[in-house]
């Protein structure tokens, strides 16, 4: 079950970075009204891009931990709680239209089920 959860996290991270870059960030950065910090909008763009992609990096890290430490109950519970929170946020803030909530709910269920068996 953890391998499936890890693969879902990697897939989610890849799609998040690629689709977010193509369909959101690039379009956003074409605007001429971004806040100008430190004399230009480059800091703003760099910060937004960094914050966007670091989320994917965190998901890759979660995936690695699930594969490398499958018997650590507290780790599994933490991943389950964070994934459940991510699902709730996705449902709430997009009114269920962003389907990431399904993936995060599945990851939460898979890791919680495994944790209960440890």
PDB file of C-alpha atoms in Angstrom:
ATOM      1  CA  UNK A   1       0.000   0.000   0.000  1.00  0.00           C
ATOM      2  CA  UNK A   2       2.843   2.384   0.768  1.00  0.00           C
ATOM      3  CA  UNK A   3       4.377   1.899  -2.659  1.00  0.00           C
ATOM      4  CA  UNK A   4       1.070   2.993  -4.192  1.00  0.00           C
ATOM      5  CA  UNK A   5       0.926   6.001  -1.857  1.00  0.00           C
ATOM      6  CA  UNK A   6       4.540   6.885  -2.734  1.00  0.00           C
ATOM      7  CA  UNK A   7       3.856   6.590  -6.462  1.00  0.00           C
ATOM      8  CA  UNK A   8       0.787   8.824  -6.078  1.00  0.00           C
ATOM      9  CA  UNK A   9       2.938  11.417  -4.307  1.00  0.00           C
ATOM     10  CA  UNK A  10       5.578  11.329  -7.052  1.00  0.00           C
ATOM     11  CA  UNK A  11       2.913  11.559  -9.763  1.00  0.00           C
ATOM     12  CA  UNK A  12       1.205  14.408  -7.957  1.00  0.00           C
ATOM     13  CA  UNK A  13       4.526  16.254  -7.576  1.00  0.00           C
ATOM     14  CA  UNK A  14       5.429  15.838 -11.233  1.00  0.00           C
ATOM     15  CA  UNK A  15       2.014  16.957 -12.453  1.00  0.00           C
ATOM     16  CA  UNK A  16       1.956  19.831  -9.976  1.00  0.00           C
ATOM     17  CA  UNK A  17       5.297  21.193 -11.166  1.00  0.00           C
ATOM     18  CA  UNK A  18       4.791  20.642 -14.885  1.00  0.00           C
ATOM     19  CA  UNK A  19       1.150  21.720 -15.172  1.00  0.00           C
ATOM     20  CA  UNK A  20       1.562  24.548 -12.678  1.00  0.00           C
ATOM     21  CA  UNK A  21       4.507  25.918 -14.613  1.00  0.00           C
ATOM     22  CA  UNK A  22       2.782  25.667 -18.001  1.00  0.00           C
ATOM     23  CA  UNK A  23      -0.762  26.687 -17.114  1.00  0.00           C
ATOM     24  CA  UNK A  24      -0.369  28.965 -14.123  1.00  0.00           C
ATOM     25  CA  UNK A  25       3.071  30.426 -13.474  1.00  0.00           C
ATOM     26  CA  UNK A  26       4.006  31.271 -17.073  1.00  0.00           C
ATOM     27  CA  UNK A  27       0.655  32.979 -17.617  1.00  0.00           C
ATOM     28  CA  UNK A  28       0.875  34.794 -14.306  1.00  0.00           C
ATOM     29  CA  UNK A  29       4.378  36.050 -15.030  1.00  0.00           C
ATOM     30  CA  UNK A  30       3.263  37.633 -18.322  1.00  0.00           C
ATOM     31  CA  UNK A  31       1.219  40.143 -16.325  1.00  0.00           C
ATOM     32  CA  UNK A  32       2.691  43.587 -15.846  1.00  0.00           C
ATOM     33  CA  UNK A  33       1.122  44.269 -12.461  1.00  0.00           C
ATOM     34  CA  UNK A  34       3.071  41.906 -10.192  1.00  0.00           C
ATOM     35  CA  UNK A  35       4.479  43.515  -7.054  1.00  0.00           C
ATOM     36  CA  UNK A  36       7.929  44.989  -7.582  1.00  0.00           C
ATOM     37  CA  UNK A  37      10.193  44.192  -4.670  1.00  0.00           C
ATOM     38  CA  UNK A  38      13.829  45.260  -4.580  1.00  0.00           C
ATOM     39  CA  UNK A  39      13.386  47.310  -7.760  1.00  0.00           C
ATOM     40  CA  UNK A  40      11.733  44.794 -10.103  1.00  0.00           C
ATOM     41  CA  UNK A  41       9.274  41.926 -10.230  1.00  0.00           C
ATOM     42  CA  UNK A  42      12.059  39.312 -10.523  1.00  0.00           C
ATOM     43  CA  UNK A  43      12.126  38.662  -6.767  1.00  0.00           C
ATOM     44  CA  UNK A  44       8.347  38.183  -6.771  1.00  0.00           C
ATOM     45  CA  UNK A  45       8.520  35.774  -9.715  1.00  0.00           C
ATOM     46  CA  UNK A  46      11.416  33.857  -8.178  1.00  0.00           C
ATOM     47  CA  UNK A  47       9.638  33.573  -4.838  1.00  0.00           C
ATOM     48  CA  UNK A  48       6.399  32.351  -6.418  1.00  0.00           C
ATOM     49  CA  UNK A  49       8.241  29.821  -8.582  1.00  0.00           C
ATOM     50  CA  UNK A  50      10.304  28.634  -5.592  1.00  0.00           C
ATOM     51  CA  UNK A  51       7.234  28.291  -3.359  1.00  0.00           C
ATOM     52  CA  UNK A  52       5.340  26.447  -6.096  1.00  0.00           C
ATOM     53  CA  UNK A  53       8.046  23.889  -6.860  1.00  0.00           C
ATOM     54  CA  UNK A  54       9.179  23.326  -3.282  1.00  0.00           C
ATOM     55  CA  UNK A  55       5.758  21.812  -2.663  1.00  0.00           C
ATOM     56  CA  UNK A  56       6.537  19.152  -5.260  1.00  0.00           C
ATOM     57  CA  UNK A  57       9.930  18.595  -3.671  1.00  0.00           C
ATOM     58  CA  UNK A  58       8.269  18.016  -0.292  1.00  0.00           C
ATOM     59  CA  UNK A  59       5.961  15.415  -1.860  1.00  0.00           C
ATOM     60  CA  UNK A  60       8.976  13.625  -3.357  1.00  0.00           C
ATOM     61  CA  UNK A  61      10.501  13.590   0.124  1.00  0.00           C
ATOM     62  CA  UNK A  62       7.316  12.153   1.628  1.00  0.00           C
ATOM     63  CA  UNK A  63       7.353   9.460  -1.072  1.00  0.00           C
ATOM     64  CA  UNK A  64      10.949   8.534  -0.249  1.00  0.00           C
ATOM     65  CA  UNK A  65      10.169   8.327   3.462  1.00  0.00           C
ATOM     66  CA  UNK A  66       7.219   6.024   2.827  1.00  0.00           C
ATOM     67  CA  UNK A  67       9.437   3.649   0.874  1.00  0.00           C
ATOM     68  CA  UNK A  68      12.487   3.860   3.149  1.00  0.00           C
ATOM     69  CA  UNK A  69      10.767   3.857   6.567  1.00  0.00           C
ATOM     70  CA  UNK A  70       7.575   1.795   6.231  1.00  0.00           C
ATOM     71  CA  UNK A  71       7.582   0.631   9.873  1.00  0.00           C
ATOM     72  CA  UNK A  72       7.721   4.054  11.524  1.00  0.00           C
ATOM     73  CA  UNK A  73       4.148   4.469  12.780  1.00  0.00           C
ATOM     74  CA  UNK A  74       4.537   8.143  13.702  1.00  0.00           C
ATOM     75  CA  UNK A  75       5.861   8.895  10.202  1.00  0.00           C
ATOM     76  CA  UNK A  76       2.904   7.147   8.616  1.00  0.00           C
ATOM     77  CA  UNK A  77       0.446   8.977  10.832  1.00  0.00           C
ATOM     78  CA  UNK A  78       2.123  12.297  10.013  1.00  0.00           C
ATOM     79  CA  UNK A  79       1.928  11.668   6.272  1.00  0.00           C
ATOM     80  CA  UNK A  80      -1.701  10.596   6.681  1.00  0.00           C
ATOM     81  CA  UNK A  81      -2.629  13.758   8.601  1.00  0.00           C
ATOM     82  CA  UNK A  82      -0.786  16.086   6.215  1.00  0.00           C
ATOM     83  CA  UNK A  83      -2.383  14.350   3.224  1.00  0.00           C
ATOM     84  CA  UNK A  84      -5.845  14.555   4.810  1.00  0.00           C
ATOM     85  CA  UNK A  85      -5.307  18.257   5.455  1.00  0.00           C
ATOM     86  CA  UNK A  86      -4.202  18.734   1.852  1.00  0.00           C
ATOM     87  CA  UNK A  87      -7.352  16.971   0.658  1.00  0.00           C
ATOM     88  CA  UNK A  88      -9.539  19.141   2.881  1.00  0.00           C
ATOM     89  CA  UNK A  89      -7.851  22.354   1.700  1.00  0.00           C
ATOM     90  CA  UNK A  90      -8.216  21.302  -1.952  1.00  0.00           C
ATOM     91  CA  UNK A  91     -11.917  20.559  -1.486  1.00  0.00           C
ATOM     92  CA  UNK A  92     -12.582  23.724   0.466  1.00  0.00           C
ATOM     93  CA  UNK A  93     -10.632  26.247  -1.578  1.00  0.00           C
ATOM     94  CA  UNK A  94     -11.624  24.890  -4.999  1.00  0.00           C
ATOM     95  CA  UNK A  95     -15.081  23.642  -4.018  1.00  0.00           C
ATOM     96  CA  UNK A  96     -13.974  20.171  -5.047  1.00  0.00           C
ATOM     97  CA  UNK A  97     -13.129  21.175  -8.619  1.00  0.00           C
ATOM     98  CA  UNK A  98      -9.389  20.521  -8.291  1.00  0.00           C
ATOM     99  CA  UNK A  99      -9.151  16.739  -8.280  1.00  0.00           C
ATOM    100  CA  UNK A 100      -5.985  16.657  -6.171  1.00  0.00           C
ATOM    101  CA  UNK A 101      -8.239  16.106  -3.165  1.00  0.00           C
ATOM    102  CA  UNK A 102      -8.960  12.575  -4.426  1.00  0.00           C
ATOM    103  CA  UNK A 103      -5.260  11.741  -4.636  1.00  0.00           C
ATOM    104  CA  UNK A 104      -4.510  13.181  -1.200  1.00  0.00           C
ATOM    105  CA  UNK A 105      -7.488  11.367   0.319  1.00  0.00           C
ATOM    106  CA  UNK A 106      -6.198   8.107  -1.162  1.00  0.00           C
ATOM    107  CA  UNK A 107      -2.674   8.754   0.167  1.00  0.00           C
ATOM    108  CA  UNK A 108      -4.112   9.536   3.595  1.00  0.00           C
ATOM    109  CA  UNK A 109      -6.207   6.352   3.625  1.00  0.00           C
ATOM    110  CA  UNK A 110      -3.333   4.165   2.421  1.00  0.00           C
ATOM    111  CA  UNK A 111      -0.859   5.484   4.979  1.00  0.00           C
ATOM    112  CA  UNK A 112      -3.402   5.426   7.820  1.00  0.00           C
ATOM    113  CA  UNK A 113      -4.382   1.845   7.004  1.00  0.00           C
ATOM    114  CA  UNK A 114      -0.732   0.820   7.003  1.00  0.00           C
ATOM    115  CA  UNK A 115      -0.069   2.686  10.267  1.00  0.00           C
ATOM    116  CA  UNK A 116      -2.958   0.912  11.967  1.00  0.00           C
ATOM    117  CA  UNK A 117      -1.436  -2.426  10.974  1.00  0.00           C
ATOM    118  CA  UNK A 118       2.051  -1.539  12.277  1.00  0.00           C
TER     119      UNK A 118
END
